[in-house]
XYZ file of C-alpha atoms in Angstrom:
167
model
C 14.901 11.126 12.592
C 11.594 11.678 10.831
C 11.253 10.004 7.440
C 8.637 10.950 4.935
C 7.699 8.901 2.030
C 4.682 8.300 -0.331
C 3.275 4.703 -1.155
C 1.451 4.806 -4.420
C -0.649 2.399 -6.463
C -2.231 2.934 -9.821
C -5.043 0.862 -10.902
C -6.694 0.750 -14.504
C -10.427 0.389 -13.830
C -13.444 -0.243 -15.874
C -15.608 2.870 -16.428
C -17.649 3.899 -13.584
C -15.815 1.866 -10.913
C -15.711 3.694 -7.586
C -12.623 3.245 -5.409
C -12.270 4.469 -1.759
C -8.912 3.967 -0.004
C -9.158 2.767 3.575
C -7.540 4.830 6.352
C -4.848 2.060 7.162
C -2.099 0.676 5.051
C 0.507 -2.111 5.799
C 4.156 -1.304 5.132
C 7.351 -3.228 5.747
C 9.588 -1.195 7.846
C 12.622 -1.879 10.183
C 11.682 -1.744 13.852
C 14.007 -0.145 16.348
C 11.768 -1.158 19.168
C 11.928 -4.930 18.596
C 15.225 -4.604 16.730
C 14.006 -6.680 13.625
C 14.220 -6.083 9.940
C 11.236 -6.138 7.471
C 8.451 -5.828 10.016
C 4.872 -5.449 8.729
C 3.643 -2.341 10.433
C -0.130 -1.476 10.206
C -0.111 2.411 9.861
C -3.207 4.472 10.633
C -4.167 8.131 10.363
C -4.246 8.056 14.163
C -0.628 7.664 15.412
C -1.912 5.954 18.618
C -3.328 3.030 16.596
C -0.083 2.181 14.452
C 1.244 -1.227 15.418
C 4.104 -3.446 14.730
C 3.637 -6.987 16.124
C 1.711 -5.965 19.095
C 3.583 -2.921 20.137
C 3.045 0.931 19.224
C 5.162 2.143 16.378
C 5.808 5.933 15.748
C 4.091 6.204 12.190
C 1.213 8.112 10.903
C -0.735 8.508 7.529
C -0.397 12.382 6.997
C -2.703 12.464 3.963
C -4.303 10.062 1.518
C -4.926 11.189 -2.042
C -7.463 9.452 -4.346
C -7.096 10.851 -7.944
C -9.119 9.625 -10.967
C -8.343 10.310 -14.599
C -10.128 9.195 -17.763
C -7.905 7.242 -20.024
C -8.835 6.384 -23.507
C -7.168 3.358 -24.965
C -7.599 2.246 -28.574
C -10.587 0.108 -27.553
C -12.316 1.570 -24.637
C -12.384 4.339 -22.105
C -11.012 3.340 -18.783
C -10.352 5.153 -15.575
C -7.044 5.367 -13.859
C -7.249 5.615 -10.141
C -4.023 6.718 -8.213
C -3.912 5.987 -4.596
C -1.322 7.834 -2.685
C -0.640 7.542 1.234
C 1.757 10.211 2.557
C 3.443 8.712 5.614
C 5.732 9.898 8.127
C 7.611 7.718 10.758
C 10.421 7.796 13.378
C 13.661 5.975 12.148
C 16.497 5.020 14.277
C 19.422 2.892 12.983
C 20.134 -0.431 14.510
C 21.637 -3.844 13.809
C 19.410 -6.943 13.837
C 20.815 -9.400 16.296
C 19.444 -12.530 14.726
C 21.205 -14.850 12.356
C 20.599 -13.163 9.118
C 22.359 -15.905 7.006
C 20.802 -15.759 3.487
C 19.632 -12.189 3.882
C 21.099 -9.288 2.176
C 21.653 -7.135 5.237
C 21.676 -6.887 9.157
C 21.762 -3.073 9.433
C 18.414 -1.410 9.391
C 17.238 0.588 6.453
C 15.108 3.895 6.616
C 12.846 3.057 3.479
C 10.027 0.420 2.988
C 10.691 -3.028 1.194
C 7.050 -4.043 0.829
C 3.538 -2.683 1.063
C -0.142 -3.245 0.808
C -2.840 -0.839 -0.190
C -6.300 -1.736 0.774
C -9.344 -0.069 -0.808
C -13.125 -0.472 -1.051
C -14.321 -0.913 -4.570
C -17.820 -0.496 -5.738
C -18.990 -2.575 -8.932
C -20.892 -0.578 -11.531
C -22.786 -3.587 -12.664
C -24.228 -4.999 -9.379
C -23.550 -1.912 -7.072
C -22.003 -3.922 -4.433
C -18.974 -2.655 -2.515
C -16.198 -4.943 -1.344
C -12.615 -4.813 0.092
C -9.682 -5.344 -2.359
C -5.931 -4.723 -2.156
C -2.754 -4.618 -4.036
C 0.665 -5.464 -2.757
C 4.396 -5.858 -3.969
C 4.409 -9.571 -4.267
C 1.204 -10.309 -6.202
C 1.609 -12.469 -9.281
C 0.911 -9.927 -12.139
C -1.012 -9.283 -14.306
C -3.711 -9.566 -11.808
C -7.387 -8.823 -12.660
C -9.614 -7.722 -9.748
C -13.062 -9.133 -10.153
C -16.419 -8.529 -8.340
C -16.875 -11.048 -5.704
C -20.655 -11.200 -6.318
C -21.192 -10.953 -10.097
C -17.503 -11.781 -11.533
C -17.410 -8.336 -13.507
C -13.923 -7.440 -14.247
C -13.288 -4.336 -12.159
C -9.576 -3.399 -12.740
C -6.160 -4.665 -13.802
C -3.056 -4.467 -11.710
C -0.083 -5.134 -13.995
C 2.950 -3.382 -12.546
C 4.741 -3.756 -9.304
C 3.202 -1.674 -6.591
C 2.995 0.116 -4.368
C 5.824 2.315 -5.498
C 7.794 4.104 -2.670
C 9.090 7.646 -3.186
C 10.986 9.721 -0.704
C 9.433 13.053 0.184
C 10.792 16.065 2.081
């Protein structure tokens, strides 16, 4: 059965920060091939490159949105960057044969439990580009800073990415 969902992250950035999402993302999905729950799957725009622990996984990034809006707070203007990955993958129900003592379930689930969104970010102060990410289990609030000049680039204060079912 084909499952479609969106993985979305919203970053509040300093003015003139440039964000470019990468063409891969990491999502925790249940894998019917290795019969294990909560597997980190590296999903690509090319379905032939998508991997789960060394084997192919039928998943693909269909499209990536990178939306920017200007947001005026009381003190300053900030840019809101919204990154959305639209993903499709093949799901088959299974039972994990391992001892799952202490876990909430043994049966597979069709929706993600965790994700990481990687992006390139360009600092407006020193004009360097570096790789950053956001993921569900970060300690928040998190402030992303430039690795070269320590300029504060963005804040990440909400649990993300968010996952939304799509038709």
